[in-house]
PDB file of C-alpha atoms in Angstrom:
ATOM      1  CA  UNK A   1      33.520  -1.973   6.358  1.00 72.00           C
ATOM      2  CA  UNK A   2      32.602   1.552   7.512  1.00 90.00           C
ATOM      3  CA  UNK A   3      28.896   2.319   7.224  1.00 97.00           C
ATOM      4  CA  UNK A   4      28.425   4.776   4.348  1.00 98.00           C
ATOM      5  CA  UNK A   5      25.532   6.831   3.001  1.00 98.00           C
ATOM      6  CA  UNK A   6      24.891   6.552  -0.741  1.00 98.00           C
ATOM      7  CA  UNK A   7      24.242  10.234  -1.446  1.00 98.00           C
ATOM      8  CA  UNK A   8      21.193  12.503  -1.418  1.00 98.00           C
ATOM      9  CA  UNK A   9      17.898  10.545  -1.364  1.00 98.00           C
ATOM     10  CA  UNK A  10      15.369  13.410  -1.529  1.00 98.00           C
ATOM     11  CA  UNK A  11      14.736  16.913  -0.324  1.00 98.00           C
ATOM     12  CA  UNK A  12      11.392  18.077   1.041  1.00 98.00           C
ATOM     13  CA  UNK A  13      10.480  21.745   0.745  1.00 98.00           C
ATOM     14  CA  UNK A  14       7.378  23.838   1.518  1.00 98.00           C
ATOM     15  CA  UNK A  15       4.877  25.494  -0.819  1.00 98.00           C
ATOM     16  CA  UNK A  16       1.759  27.504  -0.004  1.00 98.00           C
ATOM     17  CA  UNK A  17       0.336  27.101  -3.527  1.00 98.00           C
ATOM     18  CA  UNK A  18       0.158  23.458  -4.630  1.00 97.00           C
ATOM     19  CA  UNK A  19      -1.527  24.082  -8.023  1.00 97.00           C
ATOM     20  CA  UNK A  20       1.070  26.653  -9.061  1.00 98.00           C
ATOM     21  CA  UNK A  21       3.821  24.435  -7.648  1.00 98.00           C
ATOM     22  CA  UNK A  22       2.617  21.535  -9.808  1.00 98.00           C
ATOM     23  CA  UNK A  23       2.582  23.732 -12.895  1.00 98.00           C
ATOM     24  CA  UNK A  24       6.080  25.147 -12.266  1.00 98.00           C
ATOM     25  CA  UNK A  25       7.837  21.860 -11.565  1.00 98.00           C
ATOM     26  CA  UNK A  26       6.199  19.800 -14.310  1.00 98.00           C
ATOM     27  CA  UNK A  27       5.965  22.477 -17.014  1.00 98.00           C
ATOM     28  CA  UNK A  28       8.788  24.974 -16.389  1.00 98.00           C
ATOM     29  CA  UNK A  29      11.288  22.487 -14.921  1.00 98.00           C
ATOM     30  CA  UNK A  30       9.905  19.507 -16.863  1.00 98.00           C
ATOM     31  CA  UNK A  31      10.071  17.084 -13.941  1.00 98.00           C
ATOM     32  CA  UNK A  32       7.712  14.125 -13.645  1.00 98.00           C
ATOM     33  CA  UNK A  33       5.068  14.080 -10.911  1.00 98.00           C
ATOM     34  CA  UNK A  34       5.964  10.633  -9.584  1.00 98.00           C
ATOM     35  CA  UNK A  35       3.689  10.545  -6.541  1.00 98.00           C
ATOM     36  CA  UNK A  36       0.636  12.551  -5.528  1.00 97.00           C
ATOM     37  CA  UNK A  37      -0.046  11.732  -1.905  1.00 97.00           C
ATOM     38  CA  UNK A  38      -0.528  13.441   1.476  1.00 97.00           C
ATOM     39  CA  UNK A  39       1.651  14.351   4.420  1.00 94.00           C
ATOM     40  CA  UNK A  40       1.324  11.226   6.556  1.00 94.00           C
ATOM     41  CA  UNK A  41       1.422  13.332   9.743  1.00 91.00           C
ATOM     42  CA  UNK A  42      -1.100  15.926   8.458  1.00 93.00           C
ATOM     43  CA  UNK A  43      -3.405  14.429   5.842  1.00 95.00           C
ATOM     44  CA  UNK A  44      -4.984  17.808   5.011  1.00 93.00           C
ATOM     45  CA  UNK A  45      -1.742  18.695   3.193  1.00 94.00           C
ATOM     46  CA  UNK A  46      -0.558  17.342  -0.139  1.00 97.00           C
ATOM     47  CA  UNK A  47       2.856  15.747  -0.414  1.00 97.00           C
ATOM     48  CA  UNK A  48       3.957  16.074  -4.039  1.00 98.00           C
ATOM     49  CA  UNK A  49       6.992  14.188  -5.346  1.00 98.00           C
ATOM     50  CA  UNK A  50       8.804  15.198  -8.550  1.00 98.00           C
ATOM     51  CA  UNK A  51      11.543  13.128 -10.153  1.00 98.00           C
ATOM     52  CA  UNK A  52      13.010  11.656 -13.311  1.00 98.00           C
ATOM     53  CA  UNK A  53      11.406   9.299 -15.803  1.00 98.00           C
ATOM     54  CA  UNK A  54      11.587   6.215 -13.560  1.00 98.00           C
ATOM     55  CA  UNK A  55      11.395   7.776 -10.058  1.00 97.00           C
ATOM     56  CA  UNK A  56      15.058   7.059  -9.251  1.00 97.00           C
ATOM     57  CA  UNK A  57      16.240   7.483  -5.646  1.00 95.00           C
ATOM     58  CA  UNK A  58      18.300  10.663  -5.528  1.00 97.00           C
ATOM     59  CA  UNK A  59      16.092  12.474  -8.041  1.00 97.00           C
ATOM     60  CA  UNK A  60      13.135  13.203  -5.724  1.00 97.00           C
ATOM     61  CA  UNK A  61      12.279  16.827  -5.027  1.00 98.00           C
ATOM     62  CA  UNK A  62       9.194  16.868  -2.811  1.00 98.00           C
ATOM     63  CA  UNK A  63       6.845  19.492  -1.369  1.00 98.00           C
ATOM     64  CA  UNK A  64       4.509  19.755   1.580  1.00 98.00           C
ATOM     65  CA  UNK A  65       1.572  22.069   0.840  1.00 97.00           C
ATOM     66  CA  UNK A  66       1.103  24.206   3.963  1.00 96.00           C
ATOM     67  CA  UNK A  67      -0.931  27.467   4.225  1.00 95.00           C
ATOM     68  CA  UNK A  68       1.937  29.572   5.529  1.00 97.00           C
ATOM     69  CA  UNK A  69       3.834  32.834   5.022  1.00 98.00           C
ATOM     70  CA  UNK A  70       7.085  32.995   3.079  1.00 98.00           C
ATOM     71  CA  UNK A  71      10.247  31.787   4.734  1.00 98.00           C
ATOM     72  CA  UNK A  72      12.420  34.436   6.365  1.00 98.00           C
ATOM     73  CA  UNK A  73      15.906  33.497   5.241  1.00 97.00           C
ATOM     74  CA  UNK A  74      18.796  32.872   7.566  1.00 97.00           C
ATOM     75  CA  UNK A  75      20.724  30.149   9.373  1.00 97.00           C
ATOM     76  CA  UNK A  76      19.786  26.745  10.775  1.00 98.00           C
ATOM     77  CA  UNK A  77      18.249  25.500   7.522  1.00 98.00           C
ATOM     78  CA  UNK A  78      18.953  24.358   3.959  1.00 98.00           C
ATOM     79  CA  UNK A  79      19.916  27.467   2.035  1.00 97.00           C
ATOM     80  CA  UNK A  80      20.071  26.146  -1.528  1.00 98.00           C
ATOM     81  CA  UNK A  81      19.237  22.947  -3.400  1.00 98.00           C
ATOM     82  CA  UNK A  82      21.373  21.617  -6.222  1.00 98.00           C
ATOM     83  CA  UNK A  83      19.783  20.115  -9.345  1.00 98.00           C
ATOM     84  CA  UNK A  84      22.160  18.297 -11.683  1.00 98.00           C
ATOM     85  CA  UNK A  85      22.346  18.536 -15.479  1.00 98.00           C
ATOM     86  CA  UNK A  86      24.779  16.848 -17.832  1.00 97.00           C
ATOM     87  CA  UNK A  87      26.873  19.648 -19.373  1.00 97.00           C
ATOM     88  CA  UNK A  88      27.678  23.337 -19.602  1.00 97.00           C
ATOM     89  CA  UNK A  89      25.840  23.385 -22.951  1.00 98.00           C
ATOM     90  CA  UNK A  90      22.728  22.154 -21.146  1.00 98.00           C
ATOM     91  CA  UNK A  91      23.177  24.924 -18.565  1.00 98.00           C
ATOM     92  CA  UNK A  92      23.166  27.480 -21.374  1.00 98.00           C
ATOM     93  CA  UNK A  93      19.923  25.964 -22.672  1.00 98.00           C
ATOM     94  CA  UNK A  94      18.409  26.261 -19.180  1.00 98.00           C
ATOM     95  CA  UNK A  95      19.393  29.894 -18.858  1.00 98.00           C
ATOM     96  CA  UNK A  96      17.561  30.727 -22.106  1.00 98.00           C
ATOM     97  CA  UNK A  97      14.608  28.515 -21.178  1.00 98.00           C
ATOM     98  CA  UNK A  98      14.142  29.989 -17.691  1.00 98.00           C
ATOM     99  CA  UNK A  99      14.420  33.561 -18.918  1.00 97.00           C
ATOM    100  CA  UNK A 100      11.856  32.805 -21.655  1.00 98.00           C
ATOM    101  CA  UNK A 101       9.570  31.631 -18.821  1.00 97.00           C
ATOM    102  CA  UNK A 102      10.187  34.934 -16.946  1.00 97.00           C
ATOM    103  CA  UNK A 103      12.376  33.204 -14.335  1.00 98.00           C
ATOM    104  CA  UNK A 104      15.557  35.156 -13.696  1.00 97.00           C
ATOM    105  CA  UNK A 105      18.817  33.194 -13.608  1.00 98.00           C
ATOM    106  CA  UNK A 106      22.346  34.101 -12.593  1.00 97.00           C
ATOM    107  CA  UNK A 107      25.385  33.920 -14.790  1.00 97.00           C
ATOM    108  CA  UNK A 108      27.019  30.565 -15.480  1.00 98.00           C
ATOM    109  CA  UNK A 109      30.312  30.191 -13.606  1.00 96.00           C
ATOM    110  CA  UNK A 110      32.316  27.992 -11.260  1.00 93.00           C
ATOM    111  CA  UNK A 111      30.868  27.954  -7.738  1.00 90.00           C
ATOM    112  CA  UNK A 112      32.244  25.761  -4.962  1.00 86.00           C
ATOM    113  CA  UNK A 113      33.973  23.417  -7.390  1.00 88.00           C
ATOM    114  CA  UNK A 114      31.173  23.038  -9.957  1.00 94.00           C
ATOM    115  CA  UNK A 115      30.066  24.915 -13.078  1.00 97.00           C
ATOM    116  CA  UNK A 116      26.613  26.152 -12.119  1.00 98.00           C
ATOM    117  CA  UNK A 117      23.785  28.679 -12.385  1.00 98.00           C
ATOM    118  CA  UNK A 118      21.392  29.917  -9.688  1.00 98.00           C
ATOM    119  CA  UNK A 119      17.657  30.609  -9.906  1.00 98.00           C
ATOM    120  CA  UNK A 120      14.551  30.719  -7.691  1.00 98.00           C
ATOM    121  CA  UNK A 121      10.985  29.505  -8.087  1.00 98.00           C
ATOM    122  CA  UNK A 122       7.906  31.727  -7.669  1.00 98.00           C
ATOM    123  CA  UNK A 123       8.059  31.474  -3.862  1.00 98.00           C
ATOM    124  CA  UNK A 124      11.781  32.131  -3.552  1.00 98.00           C
ATOM    125  CA  UNK A 125      12.859  28.485  -3.294  1.00 98.00           C
ATOM    126  CA  UNK A 126      16.585  28.677  -4.074  1.00 98.00           C
ATOM    127  CA  UNK A 127      18.190  26.328  -6.593  1.00 98.00           C
ATOM    128  CA  UNK A 128      21.554  25.818  -8.224  1.00 98.00           C
ATOM    129  CA  UNK A 129      21.771  23.947 -11.539  1.00 98.00           C
ATOM    130  CA  UNK A 130      25.069  22.051 -11.401  1.00 98.00           C
ATOM    131  CA  UNK A 131      26.994  20.268 -14.171  1.00 98.00           C
ATOM    132  CA  UNK A 132      27.436  16.560 -13.448  1.00 97.00           C
ATOM    133  CA  UNK A 133      29.029  14.876 -16.432  1.00 91.00           C
ATOM    134  CA  UNK A 134      29.328  11.527 -14.642  1.00 90.00           C
ATOM    135  CA  UNK A 135      25.619  10.698 -14.729  1.00 89.00           C
ATOM    136  CA  UNK A 136      23.037  10.488 -17.502  1.00 91.00           C
ATOM    137  CA  UNK A 137      19.481  11.772 -17.742  1.00 95.00           C
ATOM    138  CA  UNK A 138      16.703   9.207 -17.357  1.00 97.00           C
ATOM    139  CA  UNK A 139      14.106  11.255 -19.226  1.00 98.00           C
ATOM    140  CA  UNK A 140      10.356  11.512 -18.790  1.00 98.00           C
ATOM    141  CA  UNK A 141       8.794  11.023 -22.227  1.00 97.00           C
ATOM    142  CA  UNK A 142       5.943  13.501 -21.593  1.00 97.00           C
ATOM    143  CA  UNK A 143       8.173  16.323 -20.326  1.00 98.00           C
ATOM    144  CA  UNK A 144       8.028  19.649 -22.171  1.00 98.00           C
ATOM    145  CA  UNK A 145      11.824  19.824 -21.670  1.00 98.00           C
ATOM    146  CA  UNK A 146      13.823  17.959 -24.355  1.00 98.00           C
ATOM    147  CA  UNK A 147      15.004  14.513 -23.209  1.00 98.00           C
ATOM    148  CA  UNK A 148      18.702  15.404 -23.309  1.00 97.00           C
ATOM    149  CA  UNK A 149      18.189  18.621 -21.303  1.00 98.00           C
ATOM    150  CA  UNK A 150      16.164  17.220 -18.397  1.00 98.00           C
ATOM    151  CA  UNK A 151      17.271  17.306 -14.769  1.00 98.00           C
ATOM    152  CA  UNK A 152      19.300  14.268 -13.667  1.00 98.00           C
ATOM    153  CA  UNK A 153      18.669  14.531  -9.943  1.00 98.00           C
ATOM    154  CA  UNK A 154      19.562  16.294  -6.705  1.00 98.00           C
ATOM    155  CA  UNK A 155      22.849  17.544  -5.310  1.00 97.00           C
ATOM    156  CA  UNK A 156      24.774  19.166  -3.862  1.00 98.00           C
ATOM    157  CA  UNK A 157      22.642  20.456  -0.947  1.00 98.00           C
ATOM    158  CA  UNK A 158      23.825  23.552   0.954  1.00 97.00           C
ATOM    159  CA  UNK A 159      23.183  24.062   4.667  1.00 98.00           C
ATOM    160  CA  UNK A 160      23.358  27.524   6.260  1.00 97.00           C
ATOM    161  CA  UNK A 161      24.736  27.498   9.807  1.00 97.00           C
ATOM    162  CA  UNK A 162      26.287  30.042  12.193  1.00 97.00           C
ATOM    163  CA  UNK A 163      29.035  27.735  13.487  1.00 97.00           C
ATOM    164  CA  UNK A 164      30.824  24.859  11.736  1.00 98.00           C
ATOM    165  CA  UNK A 165      32.203  22.727  14.576  1.00 98.00           C
ATOM    166  CA  UNK A 166      28.985  21.077  15.884  1.00 98.00           C
ATOM    167  CA  UNK A 167      27.740  20.264  12.382  1.00 98.00           C
ATOM    168  CA  UNK A 168      31.186  19.037  11.333  1.00 98.00           C
ATOM    169  CA  UNK A 169      31.238  16.628  14.297  1.00 98.00           C
ATOM    170  CA  UNK A 170      27.843  15.208  13.305  1.00 98.00           C
ATOM    171  CA  UNK A 171      28.773  14.815   9.647  1.00 98.00           C
ATOM    172  CA  UNK A 172      32.215  13.280  10.151  1.00 98.00           C
ATOM    173  CA  UNK A 173      31.975  11.344  13.436  1.00 98.00           C
ATOM    174  CA  UNK A 174      28.366  10.126  13.272  1.00 98.00           C
ATOM    175  CA  UNK A 175      27.522  10.068   9.556  1.00 98.00           C
ATOM    176  CA  UNK A 176      30.991   9.103   8.237  1.00 98.00           C
ATOM    177  CA  UNK A 177      31.201  11.962   5.728  1.00 98.00           C
ATOM    178  CA  UNK A 178      34.553  13.363   4.606  1.00 98.00           C
ATOM    179  CA  UNK A 179      35.422  17.068   4.530  1.00 98.00           C
ATOM    180  CA  UNK A 180      37.159  17.437   1.152  1.00 97.00           C
ATOM    181  CA  UNK A 181      37.558  21.158   0.474  1.00 95.00           C
ATOM    182  CA  UNK A 182      36.336  24.635   1.367  1.00 93.00           C
ATOM    183  CA  UNK A 183      35.758  27.909  -0.437  1.00 89.00           C
ATOM    184  CA  UNK A 184      34.980  31.523   0.452  1.00 86.00           C
ATOM    185  CA  UNK A 185      31.284  32.264  -0.023  1.00 73.00           C
ATOM    186  CA  UNK A 186      31.380  34.664  -2.962  1.00 62.00           C
ATOM    187  CA  UNK A 187      27.856  36.018  -2.683  1.00 60.00           C
ATOM    188  CA  UNK A 188      28.523  37.325   0.838  1.00 62.00           C
ATOM    189  CA  UNK A 189      30.938  36.799   3.717  1.00 69.00           C
ATOM    190  CA  UNK A 190      31.727  33.510   5.350  1.00 84.00           C
ATOM    191  CA  UNK A 191      33.139  30.203   4.190  1.00 93.00           C
ATOM    192  CA  UNK A 192      31.623  27.089   2.611  1.00 95.00           C
ATOM    193  CA  UNK A 193      32.868  23.626   3.555  1.00 97.00           C
ATOM    194  CA  UNK A 194      32.258  20.624   1.287  1.00 97.00           C
ATOM    195  CA  UNK A 195      31.511  17.148   2.664  1.00 98.00           C
ATOM    196  CA  UNK A 196      31.402  13.974   0.633  1.00 98.00           C
ATOM    197  CA  UNK A 197      29.609  10.707   1.379  1.00 98.00           C
ATOM    198  CA  UNK A 198      29.828   7.260  -0.197  1.00 93.00           C
ATOM    199  CA  UNK A 199      30.775   7.511  -3.873  1.00 91.00           C
ATOM    200  CA  UNK A 200      31.318  11.287  -3.820  1.00 93.00           C
ATOM    201  CA  UNK A 201      30.530  13.653  -6.675  1.00 95.00           C
ATOM    202  CA  UNK A 202      27.715  16.228  -6.854  1.00 97.00           C
ATOM    203  CA  UNK A 203      24.992  13.651  -6.055  1.00 97.00           C
ATOM    204  CA  UNK A 204      26.747  12.798  -2.786  1.00 98.00           C
ATOM    205  CA  UNK A 205      27.922  16.204  -1.531  1.00 98.00           C
ATOM    206  CA  UNK A 206      26.701  18.329   1.333  1.00 98.00           C
ATOM    207  CA  UNK A 207      27.952  21.926   1.398  1.00 97.00           C
ATOM    208  CA  UNK A 208      27.944  23.787   4.716  1.00 97.00           C
ATOM    209  CA  UNK A 209      27.898  27.576   4.428  1.00 96.00           C
ATOM    210  CA  UNK A 210      29.048  29.270   7.652  1.00 96.00           C
ATOM    211  CA  UNK A 211      28.056  32.877   8.355  1.00 94.00           C
ATOM    212  CA  UNK A 212      27.432  33.862  12.006  1.00 95.00           C
ATOM    213  CA  UNK A 213      26.036  37.275  10.965  1.00 94.00           C
ATOM    214  CA  UNK A 214      22.786  35.816   9.581  1.00 95.00           C
ATOM    215  CA  UNK A 215      19.613  35.689  11.720  1.00 97.00           C
ATOM    216  CA  UNK A 216      17.806  32.432  12.449  1.00 98.00           C
ATOM    217  CA  UNK A 217      15.569  31.462   9.525  1.00 98.00           C
ATOM    218  CA  UNK A 218      11.817  31.388  10.076  1.00 98.00           C
ATOM    219  CA  UNK A 219      10.261  28.391   8.297  1.00 97.00           C
ATOM    220  CA  UNK A 220       7.706  28.995   5.568  1.00 98.00           C
ATOM    221  CA  UNK A 221       6.878  28.722   1.883  1.00 98.00           C
ATOM    222  CA  UNK A 222      10.001  28.869  -0.250  1.00 98.00           C
ATOM    223  CA  UNK A 223      11.958  27.138   2.501  1.00 98.00           C
ATOM    224  CA  UNK A 224      13.119  23.570   3.082  1.00 98.00           C
ATOM    225  CA  UNK A 225      11.624  21.150   5.601  1.00 98.00           C
ATOM    226  CA  UNK A 226      14.338  18.462   5.583  1.00 98.00           C
ATOM    227  CA  UNK A 227      17.001  16.694   3.535  1.00 98.00           C
ATOM    228  CA  UNK A 228      17.224  12.898   3.243  1.00 98.00           C
ATOM    229  CA  UNK A 229      20.240  10.677   2.579  1.00 98.00           C
ATOM    230  CA  UNK A 230      20.325   7.281   0.862  1.00 98.00           C
ATOM    231  CA  UNK A 231      20.771   3.844   2.395  1.00 98.00           C
ATOM    232  CA  UNK A 232      19.998   0.673   0.425  1.00 98.00           C
ATOM    233  CA  UNK A 233      17.490  -1.185   2.596  1.00 98.00           C
ATOM    234  CA  UNK A 234      15.995  -1.751   6.044  1.00 98.00           C
ATOM    235  CA  UNK A 235      18.946  -3.772   7.280  1.00 98.00           C
ATOM    236  CA  UNK A 236      21.378  -0.921   6.698  1.00 98.00           C
ATOM    237  CA  UNK A 237      18.839   1.594   8.026  1.00 98.00           C
ATOM    238  CA  UNK A 238      18.742  -0.376  11.282  1.00 98.00           C
ATOM    239  CA  UNK A 239      22.534  -0.172  11.430  1.00 98.00           C
ATOM    240  CA  UNK A 240      22.203   3.617  11.125  1.00 98.00           C
ATOM    241  CA  UNK A 241      19.574   3.668  13.877  1.00 98.00           C
ATOM    242  CA  UNK A 242      21.928   1.732  16.149  1.00 98.00           C
ATOM    243  CA  UNK A 243      24.803   4.059  15.274  1.00 98.00           C
ATOM    244  CA  UNK A 244      22.822   7.281  15.852  1.00 98.00           C
ATOM    245  CA  UNK A 245      21.515   5.916  19.161  1.00 97.00           C
ATOM    246  CA  UNK A 246      25.048   4.996  20.257  1.00 98.00           C
ATOM    247  CA  UNK A 247      25.966   8.693  20.169  1.00 98.00           C
ATOM    248  CA  UNK A 248      22.990   9.572  22.380  1.00 98.00           C
ATOM    249  CA  UNK A 249      21.274  11.522  19.586  1.00 98.00           C
ATOM    250  CA  UNK A 250      17.532  11.953  19.926  1.00 98.00           C
ATOM    251  CA  UNK A 251      15.819  10.394  16.905  1.00 98.00           C
ATOM    252  CA  UNK A 252      12.522   9.115  15.555  1.00 98.00           C
ATOM    253  CA  UNK A 253      13.583   5.488  15.420  1.00 98.00           C
ATOM    254  CA  UNK A 254      12.357   3.468  12.439  1.00 98.00           C
ATOM    255  CA  UNK A 255       9.447   5.137  10.609  1.00 98.00           C
ATOM    256  CA  UNK A 256       7.532   3.273   7.895  1.00 96.00           C
ATOM    257  CA  UNK A 257       6.658   5.575   4.959  1.00 96.00           C
ATOM    258  CA  UNK A 258       5.581   2.687   2.679  1.00 95.00           C
ATOM    259  CA  UNK A 259       7.597   3.944  -0.330  1.00 96.00           C
ATOM    260  CA  UNK A 260      10.716   3.903   1.857  1.00 97.00           C
ATOM    261  CA  UNK A 261      11.606   3.446   5.537  1.00 98.00           C
ATOM    262  CA  UNK A 262      13.145   6.349   7.423  1.00 98.00           C
ATOM    263  CA  UNK A 263      15.090   7.619  10.415  1.00 98.00           C
ATOM    264  CA  UNK A 264      14.809  11.307  11.432  1.00 98.00           C
ATOM    265  CA  UNK A 265      17.111  13.374  13.651  1.00 98.00           C
ATOM    266  CA  UNK A 266      18.474  16.918  13.830  1.00 98.00           C
ATOM    267  CA  UNK A 267      22.079  17.952  13.430  1.00 98.00           C
ATOM    268  CA  UNK A 268      23.334  20.327  16.187  1.00 98.00           C
ATOM    269  CA  UNK A 269      22.496  23.526  14.260  1.00 97.00           C
ATOM    270  CA  UNK A 270      18.876  22.376  13.982  1.00 97.00           C
ATOM    271  CA  UNK A 271      18.603  21.152  10.375  1.00 98.00           C
ATOM    272  CA  UNK A 272      16.297  18.115  10.129  1.00 98.00           C
ATOM    273  CA  UNK A 273      18.018  15.090   8.574  1.00 98.00           C
ATOM    274  CA  UNK A 274      16.445  11.860   7.332  1.00 98.00           C
ATOM    275  CA  UNK A 275      18.080   8.612   6.284  1.00 98.00           C
ATOM    276  CA  UNK A 276      15.787   6.764   3.862  1.00 98.00           C
ATOM    277  CA  UNK A 277      15.904   3.418   2.081  1.00 98.00           C
ATOM    278  CA  UNK A 278      16.080   3.121  -1.704  1.00 98.00           C
ATOM    279  CA  UNK A 279      13.405   0.386  -1.602  1.00 97.00           C
ATOM    280  CA  UNK A 280      10.629  -0.444  -2.234  1.00 97.00           C
ATOM    281  CA  UNK A 281      10.218   2.772  -4.277  1.00 96.00           C
ATOM    282  CA  UNK A 282       7.281   4.597  -5.814  1.00 96.00           C
ATOM    283  CA  UNK A 283       6.035   1.775  -8.019  1.00 95.00           C
ATOM    284  CA  UNK A 284       5.043  -0.174  -4.884  1.00 94.00           C
ATOM    285  CA  UNK A 285       1.375   0.739  -5.290  1.00 94.00           C
ATOM    286  CA  UNK A 286       0.876   1.843  -8.909  1.00 95.00           C
ATOM    287  CA  UNK A 287       2.357   1.012 -12.318  1.00 97.00           C
ATOM    288  CA  UNK A 288       5.518   2.859 -13.341  1.00 97.00           C
ATOM    289  CA  UNK A 289       3.822   4.128 -16.527  1.00 96.00           C
ATOM    290  CA  UNK A 290       1.041   5.900 -14.574  1.00 97.00           C
ATOM    291  CA  UNK A 291       2.886   7.206 -11.508  1.00 97.00           C
ATOM    292  CA  UNK A 292       1.390  10.363 -10.008  1.00 96.00           C
ATOM    293  CA  UNK A 293      -1.828  10.341 -12.039  1.00 95.00           C
ATOM    294  CA  UNK A 294      -4.112   9.725  -9.061  1.00 95.00           C
ATOM    295  CA  UNK A 295      -4.001  10.263  -5.310  1.00 97.00           C
ATOM    296  CA  UNK A 296      -1.945   7.471  -3.746  1.00 97.00           C
ATOM    297  CA  UNK A 297      -2.340   6.568  -0.093  1.00 96.00           C
ATOM    298  CA  UNK A 298      -0.257   4.046   1.858  1.00 93.00           C
ATOM    299  CA  UNK A 299      -2.248   1.045   3.131  1.00 93.00           C
ATOM    300  CA  UNK A 300      -2.507   2.461   6.664  1.00 92.00           C
ATOM    301  CA  UNK A 301      -4.396   5.524   5.295  1.00 95.00           C
ATOM    302  CA  UNK A 302      -6.495   3.805   2.613  1.00 95.00           C
ATOM    303  CA  UNK A 303      -9.521   3.288   4.899  1.00 96.00           C
ATOM    304  CA  UNK A 304      -9.696   7.098   5.288  1.00 96.00           C
ATOM    305  CA  UNK A 305      -9.530   7.857   1.556  1.00 97.00           C
ATOM    306  CA  UNK A 306     -13.002   9.459   1.266  1.00 97.00           C
ATOM    307  CA  UNK A 307     -12.441  11.913   4.123  1.00 96.00           C
ATOM    308  CA  UNK A 308      -8.870  12.674   3.040  1.00 97.00           C
ATOM    309  CA  UNK A 309      -9.920  13.408  -0.560  1.00 95.00           C
ATOM    310  CA  UNK A 310     -12.763  15.603   0.694  1.00 95.00           C
ATOM    311  CA  UNK A 311     -10.279  17.710   2.656  1.00 92.00           C
ATOM    312  CA  UNK A 312      -7.897  18.372  -0.237  1.00 94.00           C
ATOM    313  CA  UNK A 313      -8.272  21.250  -2.654  1.00 89.00           C
ATOM    314  CA  UNK A 314      -8.080  20.554  -6.421  1.00 90.00           C
ATOM    315  CA  UNK A 315      -4.609  20.713  -7.967  1.00 92.00           C
ATOM    316  CA  UNK A 316      -5.840  21.801 -11.401  1.00 83.00           C
TER     317      UNK A 316
END
């Protein structure tokens, strides 16, 4: 059987204002803070994970808290992040809700094969709410957003690149994705190509927007650090490591993140990819009912808890 990815696992973006980020994503977007931890490579920075009511893989939107300037938009990065909801009626609710919260939203229309609506957070992080009628909400009981209107999870994710061919080769030859359709980019020039992995559908789509006229993006707040794709467990992750290595692609090798195990590498246009396991998940070190209520540290950082906590600024 051909090795297949299961869809989007998580997306990690950048904020320069963790307290305001926490307020926006839990109150305005109604997502659950499922893990409050630190960047394992820079423990002075928070790593905040938001998700659904039970921290499902594929519903994790995460943020590194870095003191940085705003992103300068362009190519060689993730240009927009999809968040799935269950119906066009729910989209209409979100448009009214966001505008009541002073967050501007686009019109609701078909974009790239899905009924959707675009908006941005307070730092310019770009999102697209997408109708996905094939999946159901797993609600967070304490969310200010009604249970039937909450966000299901991530997808599709849109990359911005100047040239399709190198990225296409990575996606199809190495990662076993399928190019299924393409559309003109309506907001500006260029073309968008849609790739499907595993089961397909919005939770398992990667859109590649090609526009050679854009400058190279400069990373910063409101931008994306990396996108991660799902694999079930360590055994299949090791198959992916072997496969990526067989193509001579420079990679991280196996990286233990405690909540999942990962492989990192860059596609040819420079976007950082991760393949991450669905297990053991975020309840590995705290009860499901109290996820995100205190600072969690993986065992290999626990001995440094006092110094790490002293270096973090309050979130509230």
